[in-house]
Amino acid sequence: MDKDLPDHPIENVSGIGPHRAKLFSRLGIRTIPDALNYLPYRYEDRTGLKKISEVRPGNVEIVQGRIVFANVVRTRRKLQIFEISINDGSGLLKAKWFNQSYMQKNLPVGQEVILSGMVKNTGQTALEMDSPEYEIVSDGTDSFIHTKRIVPVYRITGGISQKQFRKIMFTIVSEYASKIRDTIPPSIIESNNLAPLSTSIQQLHFPEAGTDPEILNSGMSKYHQRLSFNELFFFELGLAVMRRAARLSKGIEFKTEGVFRKKLLELLPFKLTDAQKKTLEDISRDMRSACPMNRLIQGDVGCGKTVVAVLAMLDAVESGYQAALMAPTEILAGQHYINMHGPLKALGLKAELLTAGPKAVQLAGIRSGETGIVIGTHALIQEGVKFKKLGLAVIDEQHKFGVMQRALLRKKGMRPDVLVMTATPIPRSLALTLYGDMDCSIIDELPPGRKPVVTKLLEADKKMEIYELLRTEIDAGRQAYVVYPVIEESENTDLKSAVQGKEGFEKVFPEYRIGLLHGRMGTEDREKVMLSFRQGELDMLVSTTVIEVGVDVPAATIMLIVHAERFGLAQLHQLRGRVGRGAHRSRCILVVYKPYGEDARRRLHIMLRSNDGFRIAEEDLDIRGPGEFLGTRQAGMPDLKVANIVRDMKILQKAKSEAFGLIEASPELGEFPSLKKAVEVFWKGKKDLFRTG
Ligand code: ADP
Ligand code: MG
């Protein structure tokens, strides 16, 4: 039996037919282990049995007594009400259920019951409970499920009641929890002081008397920790296996003297920051080694990731390979090209900008290898683009690309080194798991002399003040961004919009040149507007959040974010990063409409207090919780059901080091077949970890 438990379908449990099985599958429960791992999301302490004479209206109370009266009443509105009264020797209590006349059978006069529910005073002699949970006390039973204990509360779906669900879980846990096989090597259990698996499952579903309900509700009981460890251990084992496979595959060993690199550094009008140097060292080490680089560079907007990438590309070229940089938009690719091609030319190197509709001579140069450096958009991964010898692929703003697109670029070469860059900081705690199959460098320092953006909060009715701020900047020859949450006003929102906003500003500032940018415009029109803003042909750009990531407009020194209370923290920070990119002090004005909630208040407050992307990311994570925060970024990774990587950070670290250690010692988990199977089940549909043969 115990061997087959993983595949044991839920239908085998008595009380679960095809209909129930369907309901369970909606909750992701298909097998018995699924059910055992489906933990309550909270616990109710129903241990405190009270005398009826002691219960108080307004409290949730638990009482036990004998039914002395039971009746079904019909109201004028055709409602059926089932009523009972119980007596425990200290007094009488009434209970009512609506449209549940069938309960008459379950609760006949004379039956001993336990009731748990909110007590009401209806003005009659006896106090009353509406639709309490009940449990029949039968002779010789001491295993209560729904009352007189710490009661588990599960997330359920329509079609089944909490009580029915709990009853089934009780059956499953009683029958199978003790039979579940612990796949984790005993030495790991011992050295990490983990509670036994079966006990943990039992205790988390139906905790024994005396357990502290608060610890259970915090998710930090030793039993929770045990299950979190399991999950995180399986997770990290998967990462360790992938990492090992990557290490084993043979890539390019770049060999350079750093001649080009040195020349470029001499041409640059600035010195690299320490963080940039450190990142370059990481990259050089990877590039020299025989296994393919897979490195993520994280760094806040404006920290200077591009120059680091260019220096790496020079090393590739010097070694006789080609290098490509892919950016998410034409504007951005163009910007990289404009910034680079001058210095590259001075080094005698040929760079191409490849966007939609590449020319035949461009493609020929790339195919022959004459072109060493290619900068482009998605156009780079089109079929017609063939490289002679692509050695390094760089992906800018990687979150804008899908996994597939990254893989396609990689396929343009023979196991090229890959560098991806992101300006969306990920809290360190998350980077550990999120990009577990990548190495990570962090540029946590801005070039010297940057003036932090001054952020200010203004209520929307302070119009004169807002106009004055804009006027001051624009009249000094600078430019302004104004960001709105929606394109157009409509009946189902009361939000201000970009279209109407632009019309309003045109009336207030007839002398200014104002542009409009939003997601319903075609790409070409969008890029045209962006370009004329960049070239200073517009004073003001009214837009939605589509303003390109990474675009550098040094003369833009003020940004207004309208309805700032509606934006997420990461988004606010990204938007703010569009200003403060030149020599002049910049401002970000958060225009808010009251009232707004506590979370919005926290977000705005953090924006006022901090310019540090990592700090902001940590706070964002705290407000939203890891599930929300990760969102789609976790594509390709299994879901964590029990563990919370913020709360369980310590467990994660232990699980990681144990997992990586184990894979080192037993790469194929050959000595641990049941563990291997468990890890495969955990990663099923995401990655095939162990190749057979
Ligand atoms: P991001 O990391 O957001 O992509 P960029 O690479 O676009 O940042 O760099 C932002 C600006 O800072 C560019 O104009 C770049 O030339 C400049 N820059 C990069 N590194 C330094 C440095 N060490 N000192 C001064 N300026 C720098
Ligand atoms: Mg950039």
GROMACS .gro file of N, CA and C in nm, residues 441-564:
model
  372
  441SER      N    1   2.449   3.890  -1.040
  441SER     CA    2   2.533   4.001  -0.995
  441SER      C    3   2.443   4.121  -0.970
  442ILE      N    4   2.477   4.196  -0.869
  442ILE     CA    5   2.394   4.311  -0.836
  442ILE      C    6   2.476   4.438  -0.843
  443ILE      N    7   2.428   4.535  -0.920
  443ILE     CA    8   2.492   4.666  -0.921
  443ILE      C    9   2.413   4.754  -0.826
  444ASP      N   10   2.465   4.768  -0.706
  444ASP     CA   11   2.386   4.834  -0.603
  444ASP      C   12   2.442   4.973  -0.572
  445GLU      N   13   2.483   5.041  -0.676
  445GLU     CA   14   2.549   5.169  -0.657
  445GLU      C   15   2.520   5.253  -0.782
  446LEU      N   16   2.485   5.379  -0.763
  446LEU     CA   17   2.462   5.465  -0.879
  446LEU      C   18   2.591   5.541  -0.909
  447PRO      N   19   2.613   5.580  -1.035
  447PRO     CA   20   2.730   5.662  -1.065
  447PRO      C   21   2.731   5.786  -0.976
  448PRO      N   22   2.849   5.834  -0.939
  448PRO     CA   23   2.856   5.946  -0.847
  448PRO      C   24   2.793   6.072  -0.908
  449GLY      N   25   2.746   6.161  -0.823
  449GLY     CA   26   2.695   6.288  -0.870
  449GLY      C   27   2.548   6.286  -0.908
  450ARG      N   28   2.487   6.166  -0.905
  450ARG     CA   29   2.343   6.161  -0.935
  450ARG      C   30   2.267   6.227  -0.821
  451LYS      N   31   2.175   6.313  -0.858
  451LYS     CA   32   2.093   6.374  -0.754
  451LYS      C   33   1.964   6.293  -0.741
  452PRO      N   34   1.934   6.249  -0.621
  452PRO     CA   35   1.812   6.170  -0.607
  452PRO      C   36   1.690   6.253  -0.648
  453VAL      N   37   1.592   6.185  -0.704
  453VAL     CA   38   1.469   6.253  -0.745
  453VAL      C   39   1.394   6.297  -0.620
  454VAL      N   40   1.354   6.422  -0.619
  454VAL     CA   41   1.277   6.473  -0.505
  454VAL      C   42   1.131   6.436  -0.527
  455THR      N   43   1.075   6.364  -0.432
  455THR     CA   44   0.938   6.318  -0.449
  455THR      C   45   0.844   6.394  -0.355
  456LYS      N   46   0.728   6.427  -0.408
  456LYS     CA   47   0.635   6.510  -0.333
  456LYS      C   48   0.494   6.458  -0.354
  457LEU      N   49   0.413   6.466  -0.250
  457LEU     CA   50   0.275   6.420  -0.257
  457LEU      C   51   0.183   6.542  -0.260
  458LEU      N   52   0.093   6.546  -0.357
  458LEU     CA   53  -0.001   6.658  -0.360
  458LEU      C   54  -0.141   6.606  -0.386
  459GLU      N   55  -0.239   6.662  -0.314
  459GLU     CA   56  -0.375   6.623  -0.343
  459GLU      C   57  -0.420   6.690  -0.472
  460ALA      N   58  -0.509   6.620  -0.544
  460ALA     CA   59  -0.545   6.663  -0.679
  460ALA      C   60  -0.603   6.805  -0.684
  461ASP      N   61  -0.664   6.848  -0.575
  461ASP     CA   62  -0.726   6.981  -0.583
  461ASP      C   63  -0.624   7.096  -0.571
  462LYS      N   64  -0.498   7.063  -0.548
  462LYS     CA   65  -0.395   7.168  -0.543
  462LYS      C   66  -0.348   7.202  -0.686
  463LYS      N   67  -0.444   7.234  -0.771
  463LYS     CA   68  -0.414   7.251  -0.914
  463LYS      C   69  -0.310   7.358  -0.940
  464MET      N   70  -0.327   7.474  -0.875
  464MET     CA   71  -0.237   7.586  -0.903
  464MET      C   72  -0.093   7.549  -0.873
  465GLU      N   73  -0.076   7.481  -0.762
  465GLU     CA   74   0.059   7.442  -0.722
  465GLU      C   75   0.120   7.344  -0.824
  466ILE      N   76   0.037   7.252  -0.870
  466ILE     CA   77   0.083   7.152  -0.967
  466ILE      C   78   0.123   7.221  -1.098
  467TYR      N   79   0.037   7.312  -1.146
  467TYR     CA   80   0.068   7.384  -1.271
  467TYR      C   81   0.198   7.463  -1.257
  468GLU      N   82   0.214   7.525  -1.141
  468GLU     CA   83   0.331   7.608  -1.119
  468GLU      C   84   0.460   7.524  -1.127
  469LEU      N   85   0.455   7.405  -1.068
  469LEU     CA   86   0.572   7.316  -1.071
  469LEU      C   87   0.608   7.280  -1.214
  470LEU      N   88   0.506   7.250  -1.295
  470LEU     CA   89   0.530   7.214  -1.434
  470LEU      C   90   0.587   7.333  -1.510
  471ARG      N   91   0.525   7.450  -1.487
  471ARG     CA   92   0.566   7.570  -1.559
  471ARG      C   93   0.712   7.604  -1.530
  472THR      N   94   0.752   7.593  -1.404
  472THR     CA   95   0.889   7.628  -1.366
  472THR      C   96   0.989   7.544  -1.445
  473GLU      N   97   0.964   7.413  -1.453
  473GLU     CA   98   1.058   7.324  -1.523
  473GLU      C   99   1.059   7.353  -1.673
  474ILE      N  100   0.940   7.358  -1.732
  474ILE     CA  101   0.933   7.371  -1.878
  474ILE      C  102   0.989   7.507  -1.922
  475ASP      N  103   0.958   7.612  -1.844
  475ASP     CA  104   1.010   7.744  -1.881
  475ASP      C  105   1.162   7.750  -1.868
  476ALA      N  106   1.219   7.661  -1.789
  476ALA     CA  107   1.366   7.656  -1.778
  476ALA      C  108   1.424   7.568  -1.889
  477GLY      N  109   1.339   7.526  -1.984
  477GLY     CA  110   1.389   7.449  -2.098
  477GLY      C  111   1.388   7.299  -2.075
  478ARG      N  112   1.321   7.253  -1.970
  478ARG     CA  113   1.317   7.108  -1.942
  478ARG      C  114   1.185   7.050  -1.993
  479GLN      N  115   1.170   6.922  -1.969
  479GLN     CA  116   1.050   6.854  -2.019
  479GLN      C  117   0.978   6.781  -1.906
  480ALA      N  118   0.851   6.754  -1.931
  480ALA     CA  119   0.769   6.692  -1.827
  480ALA      C  120   0.697   6.568  -1.877
  481TYR      N  121   0.691   6.466  -1.791
  481TYR     CA  122   0.605   6.351  -1.815
  481TYR      C  123   0.481   6.366  -1.727
  482VAL      N  124   0.364   6.331  -1.782
  482VAL     CA  125   0.245   6.321  -1.697
  482VAL      C  126   0.185   6.183  -1.723
  483VAL      N  127   0.173   6.104  -1.618
  483VAL     CA  128   0.127   5.966  -1.636
  483VAL      C  129  -0.012   5.948  -1.577
  484TYR      N  130  -0.100   5.887  -1.653
  484TYR     CA  131  -0.236   5.857  -1.608
  484TYR      C  132  -0.258   5.706  -1.600
  485PRO      N  133  -0.353   5.664  -1.515
  485PRO     CA  134  -0.376   5.520  -1.501
  485PRO      C  135  -0.455   5.459  -1.617
  486VAL      N  136  -0.537   5.540  -1.688
  486VAL     CA  137  -0.618   5.483  -1.797
  486VAL      C  138  -0.610   5.572  -1.920
  487ILE      N  139  -0.647   5.514  -2.034
  487ILE     CA  140  -0.641   5.590  -2.159
  487ILE      C  141  -0.756   5.689  -2.168
  488GLU      N  142  -0.879   5.638  -2.147
  488GLU     CA  143  -0.995   5.723  -2.160
  488GLU      C  144  -1.087   5.707  -2.041
  489GLU      N  145  -1.158   5.815  -2.008
  489GLU     CA  146  -1.255   5.803  -1.900
  489GLU      C  147  -1.373   5.721  -1.949
  490SER      N  148  -1.433   5.643  -1.860
  490SER     CA  149  -1.549   5.565  -1.903
  490SER      C  150  -1.643   5.552  -1.785
  491GLU      N  151  -1.759   5.491  -1.813
  491GLU     CA  152  -1.860   5.485  -1.708
  491GLU      C  153  -1.820   5.394  -1.593
  492ASN      N  154  -1.741   5.292  -1.625
  492ASN     CA  155  -1.711   5.200  -1.515
  492ASN      C  156  -1.584   5.236  -1.438
  493THR      N  157  -1.527   5.352  -1.464
  493THR     CA  158  -1.423   5.397  -1.373
  493THR      C  159  -1.442   5.546  -1.348
  494ASP      N  160  -1.393   5.590  -1.235
  494ASP     CA  161  -1.398   5.733  -1.209
  494ASP      C  162  -1.256   5.789  -1.214
  495LEU      N  163  -1.169   5.718  -1.286
  495LEU     CA  164  -1.029   5.759  -1.292
  495LEU      C  165  -1.008   5.864  -1.400
  496LYS      N  166  -0.916   5.956  -1.374
  496LYS     CA  167  -0.876   6.053  -1.476
  496LYS      C  168  -0.796   5.980  -1.583
  497SER      N  169  -0.807   6.032  -1.707
  497SER     CA  170  -0.743   5.960  -1.817
  497SER      C  171  -0.645   6.046  -1.894
  498ALA      N  172  -0.560   5.978  -1.971
  498ALA     CA  173  -0.458   6.046  -2.049
  498ALA      C  174  -0.521   6.136  -2.156
  499VAL      N  175  -0.622   6.082  -2.228
  499VAL     CA  176  -0.682   6.160  -2.336
  499VAL      C  177  -0.743   6.291  -2.282
  500GLN      N  178  -0.827   6.278  -2.180
  500GLN     CA  179  -0.889   6.398  -2.123
  500GLN      C  180  -0.785   6.487  -2.055
  501GLY      N  181  -0.686   6.423  -1.995
  501GLY     CA  182  -0.581   6.498  -1.927
  501GLY      C  183  -0.506   6.588  -2.025
  502LYS      N  184  -0.476   6.533  -2.141
  502LYS     CA  185  -0.404   6.611  -2.241
  502LYS      C  186  -0.487   6.732  -2.284
  503GLU      N  187  -0.618   6.707  -2.308
  503GLU     CA  188  -0.705   6.819  -2.346
  503GLU      C  189  -0.703   6.928  -2.240
  504GLY      N  190  -0.709   6.885  -2.114
  504GLY     CA  191  -0.706   6.981  -2.004
  504GLY      C  192  -0.577   7.063  -2.004
  505PHE      N  193  -0.464   6.994  -2.020
  505PHE     CA  194  -0.336   7.066  -2.017
  505PHE      C  195  -0.322   7.161  -2.136
  506GLU      N  196  -0.379   7.123  -2.249
  506GLU     CA  197  -0.372   7.211  -2.366
  506GLU      C  198  -0.443   7.343  -2.340
  507LYS      N  199  -0.551   7.337  -2.260
  507LYS     CA  200  -0.622   7.461  -2.226
  507LYS      C  201  -0.540   7.544  -2.129
  508VAL      N  202  -0.480   7.476  -2.030
  508VAL     CA  203  -0.404   7.550  -1.929
  508VAL      C  204  -0.274   7.607  -1.989
  509PHE      N  205  -0.209   7.527  -2.074
  509PHE     CA  206  -0.078   7.567  -2.129
  509PHE      C  207  -0.083   7.573  -2.282
  510PRO      N  208  -0.157   7.670  -2.337
  510PRO     CA  209  -0.168   7.671  -2.484
  510PRO      C  210  -0.034   7.690  -2.553
  511GLU      N  211   0.062   7.746  -2.482
  511GLU     CA  212   0.191   7.777  -2.546
  511GLU      C  213   0.283   7.655  -2.552
  512TYR      N  214   0.250   7.544  -2.483
  512TYR     CA  215   0.340   7.430  -2.480
  512TYR      C  216   0.305   7.328  -2.587
  513ARG      N  217   0.407   7.254  -2.630
  513ARG     CA  218   0.386   7.144  -2.724
  513ARG      C  219   0.365   7.017  -2.643
  514ILE      N  220   0.245   6.961  -2.655
  514ILE     CA  221   0.209   6.847  -2.570
  514ILE      C  222   0.182   6.723  -2.656
  515GLY      N  223   0.246   6.614  -2.622
  515GLY     CA  224   0.226   6.489  -2.696
  515GLY      C  225   0.145   6.388  -2.615
  516LEU      N  226   0.091   6.287  -2.683
  516LEU     CA  227   0.011   6.184  -2.618
  516LEU      C  228   0.064   6.046  -2.655
  517LEU      N  229   0.069   5.959  -2.555
  517LEU     CA  230   0.124   5.826  -2.578
  517LEU      C  231   0.042   5.724  -2.499
  518HIS      N  232  -0.013   5.624  -2.568
  518HIS     CA  233  -0.082   5.519  -2.493
  518HIS      C  234  -0.083   5.388  -2.571
  519GLY      N  235  -0.125   5.284  -2.504
  519GLY     CA  236  -0.111   5.149  -2.558
  519GLY      C  237  -0.202   5.117  -2.674
  520ARG      N  238  -0.304   5.200  -2.698
  520ARG     CA  239  -0.391   5.170  -2.811
  520ARG      C  240  -0.336   5.227  -2.942
  521MET      N  241  -0.227   5.305  -2.930
  521MET     CA  242  -0.163   5.357  -3.052
  521MET      C  243  -0.076   5.247  -3.111
  522GLY      N  244  -0.055   5.252  -3.241
  522GLY     CA  245   0.033   5.155  -3.306
  522GLY      C  246   0.177   5.176  -3.261
  523THR      N  247   0.258   5.070  -3.275
  523THR     CA  248   0.398   5.079  -3.231
  523THR      C  249   0.469   5.195  -3.299
  524GLU      N  250   0.445   5.210  -3.429
  524GLU     CA  251   0.517   5.313  -3.503
  524GLU      C  252   0.483   5.451  -3.450
  525ASP      N  253   0.353   5.477  -3.432
  525ASP     CA  254   0.312   5.608  -3.381
  525ASP      C  255   0.371   5.632  -3.243
  526ARG      N  256   0.373   5.526  -3.166
  526ARG     CA  257   0.426   5.538  -3.030
  526ARG      C  258   0.573   5.578  -3.033
  527GLU      N  259   0.646   5.508  -3.117
  527GLU     CA  260   0.790   5.536  -3.123
  527GLU      C  261   0.816   5.675  -3.178
  528LYS      N  262   0.730   5.719  -3.271
  528LYS     CA  263   0.745   5.853  -3.328
  528LYS      C  264   0.731   5.958  -3.217
  529VAL      N  265   0.627   5.941  -3.137
  529VAL     CA  266   0.603   6.037  -3.028
  529VAL      C  267   0.720   6.035  -2.930
  530MET      N  268   0.764   5.914  -2.894
  530MET     CA  269   0.874   5.900  -2.799
  530MET      C  270   1.000   5.970  -2.853
  531LEU      N  271   1.022   5.950  -2.983
  531LEU     CA  272   1.141   6.008  -3.044
  531LEU      C  273   1.134   6.161  -3.042
  532SER      N  274   1.015   6.216  -3.073
  532SER     CA  275   1.012   6.362  -3.076
  532SER      C  276   1.023   6.419  -2.935
  533PHE      N  277   0.977   6.342  -2.837
  533PHE     CA  278   0.998   6.388  -2.699
  533PHE      C  279   1.147   6.386  -2.664
  534ARG      N  280   1.212   6.278  -2.704
  534ARG     CA  281   1.355   6.262  -2.678
  534ARG      C  282   1.437   6.372  -2.746
  535GLN      N  283   1.390   6.411  -2.864
  535GLN     CA  284   1.465   6.514  -2.937
  535GLN      C  285   1.426   6.655  -2.896
  536GLY      N  286   1.340   6.666  -2.794
  536GLY     CA  287   1.306   6.797  -2.742
  536GLY      C  288   1.202   6.872  -2.824
  537GLU      N  289   1.130   6.800  -2.911
  537GLU     CA  290   1.028   6.867  -2.991
  537GLU      C  291   0.894   6.877  -2.918
  538LEU      N  292   0.887   6.812  -2.803
  538LEU     CA  293   0.767   6.823  -2.719
  538LEU      C  294   0.811   6.872  -2.581
  539ASP      N  295   0.725   6.954  -2.519
  539ASP     CA  296   0.757   7.001  -2.385
  539ASP      C  297   0.703   6.904  -2.280
  540MET      N  298   0.594   6.842  -2.320
  540MET     CA  299   0.525   6.762  -2.221
  540MET      C  300   0.474   6.635  -2.288
  541LEU      N  301   0.488   6.524  -2.219
  541LEU     CA  302   0.438   6.398  -2.273
  541LEU      C  303   0.334   6.343  -2.177
  542VAL      N  304   0.209   6.340  -2.225
  542VAL     CA  305   0.101   6.284  -2.144
  542VAL      C  306   0.085   6.139  -2.187
  543SER      N  307   0.088   6.047  -2.090
  543SER     CA  308   0.086   5.908  -2.131
  543SER      C  309   0.022   5.818  -2.026
  544THR      N  310   0.003   5.695  -2.066
  544THR     CA  311  -0.031   5.592  -1.968
  544THR      C  312   0.102   5.529  -1.927
  545THR      N  313   0.095   5.413  -1.862
  545THR     CA  314   0.219   5.355  -1.811
  545THR      C  315   0.305   5.293  -1.921
  546VAL      N  316   0.265   5.312  -2.047
  546VAL     CA  317   0.345   5.252  -2.155
  546VAL      C  318   0.480   5.319  -2.175
  547ILE      N  319   0.507   5.433  -2.110
  547ILE     CA  320   0.637   5.496  -2.135
  547ILE      C  321   0.743   5.389  -2.119
  548GLU      N  322   0.825   5.384  -2.221
  548GLU     CA  323   0.918   5.274  -2.235
  548GLU      C  324   1.008   5.257  -2.112
  549VAL      N  325   1.034   5.134  -2.081
  549VAL     CA  326   1.134   5.109  -1.978
  549VAL      C  327   1.269   5.151  -2.032
  550GLY      N  328   1.351   5.204  -1.947
  550GLY     CA  329   1.490   5.228  -1.983
  550GLY      C  330   1.518   5.348  -2.072
  551VAL      N  331   1.414   5.414  -2.121
  551VAL     CA  332   1.441   5.525  -2.213
  551VAL      C  333   1.503   5.643  -2.137
  552ASP      N  334   1.604   5.698  -2.200
  552ASP     CA  335   1.685   5.801  -2.138
  552ASP      C  336   1.650   5.936  -2.199
  553VAL      N  337   1.584   6.022  -2.127
  553VAL     CA  338   1.560   6.159  -2.175
  553VAL      C  339   1.614   6.252  -2.067
  554PRO      N  340   1.742   6.287  -2.078
  554PRO     CA  341   1.805   6.360  -1.969
  554PRO      C  342   1.738   6.494  -1.938
  555ALA      N  343   1.674   6.556  -2.039
  555ALA     CA  344   1.613   6.687  -2.015
  555ALA      C  345   1.478   6.676  -1.945
  556ALA      N  346   1.424   6.556  -1.932
  556ALA     CA  347   1.297   6.541  -1.861
  556ALA      C  348   1.325   6.544  -1.711
  557THR      N  349   1.277   6.649  -1.645
  557THR     CA  350   1.313   6.665  -1.504
  557THR      C  351   1.194   6.663  -1.411
  558ILE      N  352   1.075   6.648  -1.468
  558ILE     CA  353   0.961   6.639  -1.378
  558ILE      C  354   0.863   6.534  -1.428
  559MET      N  355   0.810   6.459  -1.333
  559MET     CA  356   0.707   6.362  -1.366
  559MET      C  357   0.591   6.377  -1.271
  560LEU      N  358   0.473   6.384  -1.331
  560LEU     CA  359   0.350   6.387  -1.253
  560LEU      C  360   0.286   6.251  -1.265
  561ILE      N  361   0.255   6.187  -1.155
  561ILE     CA  362   0.181   6.060  -1.164
  561ILE      C  363   0.042   6.084  -1.106
  562VAL      N  364  -0.057   6.085  -1.195
  562VAL     CA  365  -0.194   6.116  -1.154
  562VAL      C  366  -0.260   5.988  -1.103
  563HIS      N  367  -0.333   6.001  -0.993
  563HIS     CA  368  -0.391   5.884  -0.925
  563HIS      C  369  -0.280   5.793  -0.873
  564ALA      N  370  -0.176   5.853  -0.819
  564ALA     CA  371  -0.063   5.773  -0.770
  564ALA      C  372  -0.109   5.669  -0.669
   0.00000   0.00000   0.00000
